[in-house]
Every structure is written in structure tokens, then in C-alpha cells.
Amino acid sequence: MTAKPQPSPTSAPREAPTDAEDEQFLASYDPDAFAHPSLAVDVVILTIRDRTLRVLLKPRAQPPQRGRWALPGGFVGLDESLDAAARRVLRRAGGGGAAIVEQLHTFGARHRDPRHRVVTVAYYALVGADALRGIDLLPTVSFPTVDELSVVGPDGAEVRLAFDHHEILSVAVDRIRSRLGEGRIGFELVGERFTLRELQDVHEALLGAPVNKDSFRRKMLASGHLAPTGEYEHAVEHRPGELFRVASGSIG
Amino acid sequence: MTAKPQPSPTSAPREAPTDAEDEQFLASYDPDAFAHPSLAVDVVILTIRDRTLRVLLKPRAQPPQRGRWALPGGFVGLDESLDAAARRVLRRAGGGGAAIVEQLHTFGARHRDPRHRVVTVAYYALVGADALRGIDLLPTVSFPTVDELSVVGPDGAEVRLAFDHHEILSVAVDRIRSRLGEGRIGFELVGERFTLRELQDVHEALLGAPVNKDSFRRKMLASGHLAPTGEYEHAVEHRPGELFRVASGSIG
DNA sequence: ATAATAGTGTCTCTAAGACATTATATT
DNA sequence: AATATAATGTCTTAGAGACACTATTAT
């Protein structure tokens, strides 16, 4: 495949600045001179309640797409880094204590917002079981198949998300699953002290599928991420398991 | 996505979505009323030449940071998706035949560009050995250690990249390495027909480290991604290897 | 013949999964 | 006692790495 001569640049509806031209362009560039896309962040805030994965959403009160559920989001300030914007949105939504906040992907399809051009940088956050206390309305993320994902509201009915938020949620879950495989994640969704079973519950909720108990135990104990406390859970109706905490020098 | 009836326009010319506080905020939101960050794309265009990884960079001719080398980039048009902008930049830079173009990460530190606020969505592209023919000045990416990365210019001297482009390149290489492990990548950097050794060379160039030959062969042959052609390379000064092509129904 | 790489076969080691067994709590 | 889970140990299997050996080209 040899580089062919470029077709005439008229194929593009608008003239976009070229690489070489950027140099001059920027020299005299007035950032407000022409309209660029607006830039927002949306945050997928996940937690686990009753052994099931929950996502923080709110039904839209105004059209367009009134009644659909949307991720918390906000616009990026001119003097604010993307990460700072994401943390601000997260804090305002009630997930201030999240242990993990990571950039996910940037969504920039042309008509993802029907009103005007908004490009959104999506983040995901994992919030401990204790946080989001005030919030009752946490839709459940369920997995009809391993690859498919559906969101169920508090009334048990399936929930339709606004804009491309369903896709954003999908990408978030995919990303978290692959992070799980790398062993660098999962501790955020469990208390400060936890049993191996509780940690396994977290993994299963995120994966939407059971994991092999034996191999999970071995892998975790061999990972060095767990520090045994010597204490055991109590008031459970079976043999109590040992309580662990995250090993110092590990993650989180 | 059903097109819902548009809301009756309020006093503001346009409205934007999001959650509770944003609703009020946006009720009076005019996208052009306050300055938002500019939005650009930068593309890490990688290829392999002489068994070493090369990246397409150009020295900046103008200040700031004149003389430093920069990734090709451009601003995102108002009517252009992010992917389209990346492909436009790629095509203009001469990598039009790239088989893989993927979004990498979005960089939005406040002062990453010293002139004004620019958020950039970074992409990476893998370009076949045949492409980029016209371009001689391809700096080499070398790996002093496995984790470290340095860029060496055609004159052998280390090259300093402009802005945060060194970090962008680092993230690109990291991403590609993890994609390599998943087996979904690497074929783009090799000709249409190739030997296992050539494919291994590509992996080693990307990893910056030798890979185990036996296990590489087994993994590749077992993957189902390779279709044997029955033909063999020739004019090599050793026993010729069999030529493969990418199996139909696989990647690429 | 020599150098260099292709390709095959085999051994070991490790990790995952399956399964059995014993231990300890609540009811 | 019945039940449920914790924790330990063993067996099998699959894949990675190491290595030995044979094959085929150019010089």
C-alpha cells in the first residue's frame, strides 16, 4: 500500500486546519474566534449493594429525552484539568470518597447530544459500600448474557439511558473487568477489613458471572495484596472467615 | 435513539444536558457565551523499519518550543467526529493506509500547551512497512529499560518532544503492548504475506525486548489467526520460512 | 563444509480447575 | 444434628519456557 496522492481537500464539509498551517494558525489564534465543540465530563459511579453492581443515575426531568436516566456530568472549566472536573462532578454527586477515579474514553460522535456539539470525556469511579449512603435510587446493572448489559430501576423495570450513556456504561464495565484481571482493582468496593468471600462477591458482581473459588483464593493470597489480620468475622451463620486488609505498599 | 420532539426553546439559544444543578445552569447556558477549552487530536503514528519501532514526528519550526519534535495533530471541527478528525490528521501526515487507528487517552492538564487551553484526544495508528515511503525522517523509539522510552533522531541524537508529547507516546506504547498480549494486534506492521520470524520481529520491536521463539510460534499457530500459504520466502541466507497471511475471519 | 535460521519433539514448571476432606460457626 | 461456608490438600490438565535435534537455504 503506497501512499497515494491525496484527493482534493474539498471532501471535507468544513475546512479544518492542516498540520503545517496550524503553526501559523496558532500564532494568531484566538481561541474564541470560531466555534469548537463543548467539552464535558461524565462519570460512571459504581458501587456494590446486596452483592449486585449499582450505578448512580438520575432520571432526566427536562426534555430532550425526559424520563431517561443519565450519568452525572458537567462542563469542563477553562481553568480546570479533566481529572479535576471529573472529581468535581463525582463529589457533587455524592461519591466524594471514591478510591478509584480513572479516565475511560472520550465520546465524540457528531450527534450524541441532539442539541449542540458536546464531546464528553467519560470517567469511571468505584465507590466503597459505605459511601452513597444518602442515595436510595441506585439502579442495578445486570447481565442477561456476559457481554450484554442492562440497567434495572428500583421498580424492577428496565431503564433506558439518555444519549449514548448506555454505551459509556458498557465501556466502563468492560474496562473494569479487564482491570480486574490485572488484579489492580476490586479492593475499593469492599470495607476496610474484609473476608475473601466478600472480595470474591465483588469480583462476581463486576464480572456478572461466578468465579472459581479455589483459584481465586490462591491467586489472591499469592498476590501479596492481602494482609491477614488474624481476626475473624462473627455473627455469621457459618464458619467465620479470616479478615484481611489491603497490604501496605499495595494498591489504594 | 428515537428523535423526540424538541423542547420549546427557552430564552437561551441552546440547552445542554446533565444532572440537577446543571439543569439550572444550562437553562441559561449559551455554548458560545463563555470560553471552553479548545479541542484537538494528536496521532501517534508508528511503523517498523529495520526491525526498529519508528514514530512520525516533525520538528517545530516556530516557537514556542521551536526545534522540539511534535506529533501530527489538528483541531476538531465542529461537524467532525473525533475519529474522523484523527483519520484526517493521519491521512494528511501520510499514514492513510493504516490498518489500526484507535483512541488512546485524552490529555487535559491545564498548562500542557503554554499558549492557551487545549485539550487533546490522542490516537495511535499502526502503519504498514510499505506506507510512509516518502518520509525519511522517522525518529526511532528505543527502550533504555523496558519501562523507559527515548526517541532518537536520524542523526543519532536524542530528541526532545514538544509539550506533553513524550507522555502521549509513552501511553501509546504501553497500550499497544497490552494489546499485543491480547493477540489482536501486530499484523498491521507486517506485509500481506509474512513469516513467523517477521511477525516476531514486530512484537520484539514493540516490546523492546526479545520474546521466546518456541512459545511465540506455538501461540501464533494455535491462535487461528494465521493461514499458511504453502509458499516459502526466498533469497534469504538461511533456511526459508513458510509465508503466512492473516486468516480470513480474523483481525484486520 | 559452515553459518544461520526453520521447524519438530520432549521435558519441566507453574497455574488453573476440579474435587475431596476437615474445621467451625449458627440454627 | 443439620446446614453453610472456611480452609487445606491432592490430582489433572494446559500453557510457557528450555533445550535438543533435524532440515534447508546461501556462501
Coordinates of C-alpha atoms in Angstrom, one line a residue, chain B residues 3-95:
Chain B
A3 CA -35.9 11.6 17.9
K4 CA -38.1 13.2 20.5
P5 CA -39.9 16.4 20.0
Q6 CA -37.6 19.3 20.6
P7 CA -38.3 21.4 23.6
S8 CA -39.6 24.8 23.1
P9 CA -36.5 27.0 23.1
T10 CA -36.1 28.9 26.3
S11 CA -34.5 32.3 26.5
A12 CA -31.2 30.7 25.9
P13 CA -30.4 29.8 22.3
R14 CA -29.3 26.3 23.2
E15 CA -29.6 24.0 26.1
A16 CA -27.3 21.3 27.4
P17 CA -27.9 18.1 29.3
T18 CA -26.9 16.8 32.6
D19 CA -27.9 16.4 36.2
A20 CA -29.8 18.6 38.7
E21 CA -27.6 21.6 39.2
D22 CA -26.6 21.6 35.6
E23 CA -30.2 21.9 34.7
Q24 CA -30.5 25.4 36.1
F25 CA -27.0 26.2 35.0
L26 CA -27.7 25.1 31.5
A27 CA -31.1 26.6 31.3
S28 CA -29.3 29.8 30.7
Y29 CA -26.3 28.3 29.0
D30 CA -25.1 29.7 25.8
P31 CA -22.3 27.5 24.4
D32 CA -20.5 30.4 23.0
A33 CA -21.0 32.7 26.0
F34 CA -18.0 31.5 27.9
A35 CA -14.7 30.2 26.8
H36 CA -14.2 26.5 26.8
P37 CA -11.1 24.6 26.2
S38 CA -10.1 24.1 22.6
L39 CA -10.3 20.5 21.4
A40 CA -7.6 18.9 19.3
V41 CA -6.5 15.4 18.2
D42 CA -2.9 14.2 18.2
V43 CA -1.9 11.0 16.5
V44 CA 1.0 8.7 17.4
I45 CA 1.8 7.1 14.0
L46 CA 4.0 4.1 14.4
T47 CA 5.7 1.8 11.9
I48 CA 8.6 -0.5 11.9
R49 CA 11.7 0.0 9.8
D50 CA 14.9 -2.1 10.0
R51 CA 13.4 -4.0 12.9
T52 CA 13.0 -1.0 15.0
L53 CA 10.0 1.0 16.0
R54 CA 9.6 4.4 14.4
V55 CA 7.4 7.3 15.2
L56 CA 6.3 10.0 12.8
L57 CA 7.3 13.4 14.3
K58 CA 8.2 16.8 12.9
P59 CA 10.5 19.4 14.4
R60 CA 8.6 22.5 15.3
A61 CA 9.7 25.4 13.1
Q62 CA 8.1 28.1 15.2
P63 CA 8.2 29.0 18.9
P64 CA 7.1 28.0 21.4
Q65 CA 9.4 25.0 21.8
R66 CA 10.9 25.6 18.4
G67 CA 13.1 22.7 17.5
R68 CA 11.3 20.2 19.6
W69 CA 9.6 17.4 17.8
A70 CA 5.8 17.1 17.8
L71 CA 3.2 14.6 16.9
P72 CA 0.9 15.5 14.0
G73 CA -2.3 17.0 15.2
G74 CA -5.1 19.3 14.4
F75 CA -8.2 20.9 15.8
V76 CA -11.6 19.1 15.9
G77 CA -14.0 20.6 13.5
L78 CA -17.5 21.4 14.8
D79 CA -19.0 19.0 12.4
E80 CA -16.5 16.3 12.7
S81 CA -16.4 13.2 14.9
L82 CA -13.2 12.6 16.9
D83 CA -12.4 9.5 14.9
A84 CA -12.9 11.5 11.6
A85 CA -10.6 14.2 12.9
A86 CA -7.9 11.6 13.8
R87 CA -8.2 9.9 10.4
R88 CA -7.9 13.3 8.7
V89 CA -4.7 14.1 10.6
L90 CA -3.4 10.7 9.8
R91 CA -4.2 10.9 6.1
R92 CA -2.6 14.3 5.8
A93 CA 0.5 13.0 7.6
G94 CA 0.9 10.3 5.0
G95 CA -0.4 7.3 7.0

